[in-house]
Amino acid sequence: MTTDEHLTMDEIISFVDGLDGVLTMRPEPGDGSPEISWGDTFFHYAPDGVAPTATQPFATIVTKDYPGDEASRLDRAGTFRVNIAAGKEAFIRWTGHAPRDPATTEIDPGTTDTVIAHPVYGAVGWLAVVNPGERTEAATRELLHAAYHLARSRYERRAEATA
């Protein structure tokens, strides 16, 4: 990867989809999903292949601004954001503060190739990377793997509790 390149959406999807038990959802016209979600990707831990109704995805890729979430300026050509629920420890390690605490430095949410607190869901511990590139490729993969393990652990705890 050169400094001008970034991880593609397909590379990220392939990486996460290759993890055991991941259900990758890619909403599109005609599947009953809301139009705003078309073109985006949602990753769930669902080893039974059934879309969970009571849990959030552990990671997403969004390709456009959502209402109330325009700060990353995803309307720029070729721009997407990876959103990752990698847990409180990872959040603190990457941002230097707890999710609910205010940031000590301001980072433009549209900055590419930088791990940041999610501009909307940072307060609940989500991290984000706009167009992961050379600086953040390894970190993005590491954070996606951490989010996957947290989701898998939650799933297994719930399964044990209902058994």
XYZ file of C-alpha atoms in Angstrom:
163
model
C 0.000 0.000 0.000
C 1.442 3.399 -0.952
C 0.854 6.560 1.045
C -1.886 7.557 -1.432
C -3.802 4.314 -0.956
C -6.155 3.295 1.753
C -7.702 0.020 2.737
C -10.638 -0.542 0.461
C -14.081 -1.339 1.749
C -13.824 -4.738 0.068
C -10.545 -5.499 1.869
C -12.091 -4.614 5.219
C -15.242 -6.606 4.474
C -13.177 -9.613 3.421
C -11.074 -9.391 6.597
C -14.070 -9.219 8.966
C -16.176 -11.664 6.966
C -13.328 -14.173 7.309
C -13.745 -14.291 11.092
C -15.722 -17.289 12.339
C -19.424 -16.649 12.992
C -19.626 -13.184 11.416
C -22.822 -12.198 9.652
C -22.081 -9.430 7.167
C -25.115 -7.420 6.143
C -24.996 -5.171 3.064
C -28.394 -3.487 2.693
C -29.568 -2.833 -0.838
C -32.729 -1.881 -2.703
C -35.500 -4.442 -2.405
C -34.317 -6.184 0.766
C -36.626 -4.275 3.117
C -33.835 -2.205 4.665
C -34.121 1.583 5.009
C -32.856 3.406 1.924
C -30.336 5.421 3.933
C -28.483 2.201 4.824
C -28.048 1.053 1.222
C -24.375 0.769 0.352
C -23.247 0.503 3.965
C -22.046 -2.665 5.716
C -22.903 -4.019 9.174
C -20.999 -6.766 10.998
C -22.681 -8.920 13.641
C -21.468 -11.928 15.533
C -24.186 -14.409 14.607
C -22.872 -17.958 14.221
C -26.379 -19.187 13.395
C -26.499 -16.806 10.421
C -29.632 -15.086 11.724
C -29.613 -11.299 11.986
C -29.772 -10.363 15.678
C -32.709 -8.224 16.744
C -31.517 -7.344 20.248
C -27.877 -6.412 19.645
C -26.013 -3.789 17.689
C -23.344 -4.637 15.120
C -19.790 -4.716 16.465
C -18.556 -2.722 13.477
C -19.953 -0.888 10.472
C -18.740 0.780 7.312
C -20.691 3.859 6.285
C -20.412 5.561 2.933
C -22.467 8.668 3.452
C -23.464 11.269 6.010
C -26.415 10.337 8.193
C -28.722 12.949 9.725
C -26.930 14.343 12.780
C -23.690 12.652 11.730
C -22.178 14.910 9.077
C -18.901 15.867 10.791
C -16.816 13.261 8.948
C -17.884 14.726 5.600
C -18.496 11.334 4.035
C -20.030 13.088 1.030
C -16.496 13.471 -0.390
C -15.815 11.159 -3.339
C -14.279 7.837 -2.299
C -14.719 8.531 1.404
C -16.019 5.997 3.922
C -15.742 5.500 7.669
C -15.150 2.315 9.613
C -16.939 2.409 12.990
C -15.724 -0.020 15.641
C -17.014 -0.999 19.099
C -13.631 -2.252 20.334
C -14.310 -1.724 24.037
C -13.437 0.774 26.731
C -9.770 -0.225 27.082
C -9.099 0.213 23.360
C -11.033 3.478 23.378
C -8.894 4.864 26.204
C -5.684 3.626 24.572
C -6.506 5.386 21.291
C -8.134 8.574 22.558
C -6.426 9.117 25.910
C -9.717 9.472 27.770
C -12.696 7.395 28.900
C -15.682 7.340 26.535
C -17.871 9.650 28.626
C -15.061 12.056 29.498
C -14.397 15.103 27.326
C -11.512 14.938 24.890
C -8.423 16.931 25.828
C -7.644 17.669 22.168
C -9.978 18.271 19.262
C -9.523 16.181 16.131
C -11.429 17.004 12.970
C -13.787 13.998 12.477
C -13.147 14.230 8.733
C -9.420 13.593 9.099
C -8.433 10.492 7.163
C -6.190 7.638 8.284
C -6.554 8.542 11.979
C -8.204 6.583 14.806
C -10.683 8.904 16.530
C -13.606 8.755 18.920
C -16.716 8.268 16.795
C -18.199 11.749 16.245
C -21.655 10.650 17.477
C -21.155 7.379 19.390
C -17.803 8.103 21.019
C -19.552 8.665 24.353
C -20.512 4.974 24.338
C -17.023 3.838 23.377
C -17.099 3.588 19.584
C -13.977 4.428 17.598
C -13.854 5.433 13.935
C -11.396 5.695 11.071
C -12.124 7.618 7.885
C -10.378 5.934 4.940
C -7.919 3.786 6.907
C -4.523 3.958 5.248
C -0.885 3.257 5.826
C -0.830 4.741 9.347
C -3.965 2.948 10.549
C -4.216 -0.298 8.561
C -2.778 -2.473 11.334
C -4.703 -0.592 14.032
C -7.969 -0.897 12.113
C -7.521 -4.652 11.766
C -6.536 -4.949 15.448
C -9.561 -2.926 16.572
C -11.934 -4.906 14.339
C -10.532 -8.120 15.797
C -10.990 -6.791 19.353
C -14.585 -5.750 18.594
C -15.269 -9.186 17.121
C -13.954 -10.916 20.267
C -16.070 -8.692 22.520
C -19.189 -9.426 20.451
C -18.437 -13.148 20.448
C -17.922 -13.144 24.240
C -21.238 -11.316 24.786
C -23.019 -13.803 22.532
C -21.514 -16.785 24.371
C -22.421 -15.337 27.802
C -26.038 -14.825 26.677
C -26.154 -18.356 25.231
C -24.867 -19.814 28.511
C -27.389 -17.811 30.539
C -30.311 -19.156 28.497
C -29.062 -22.770 28.414
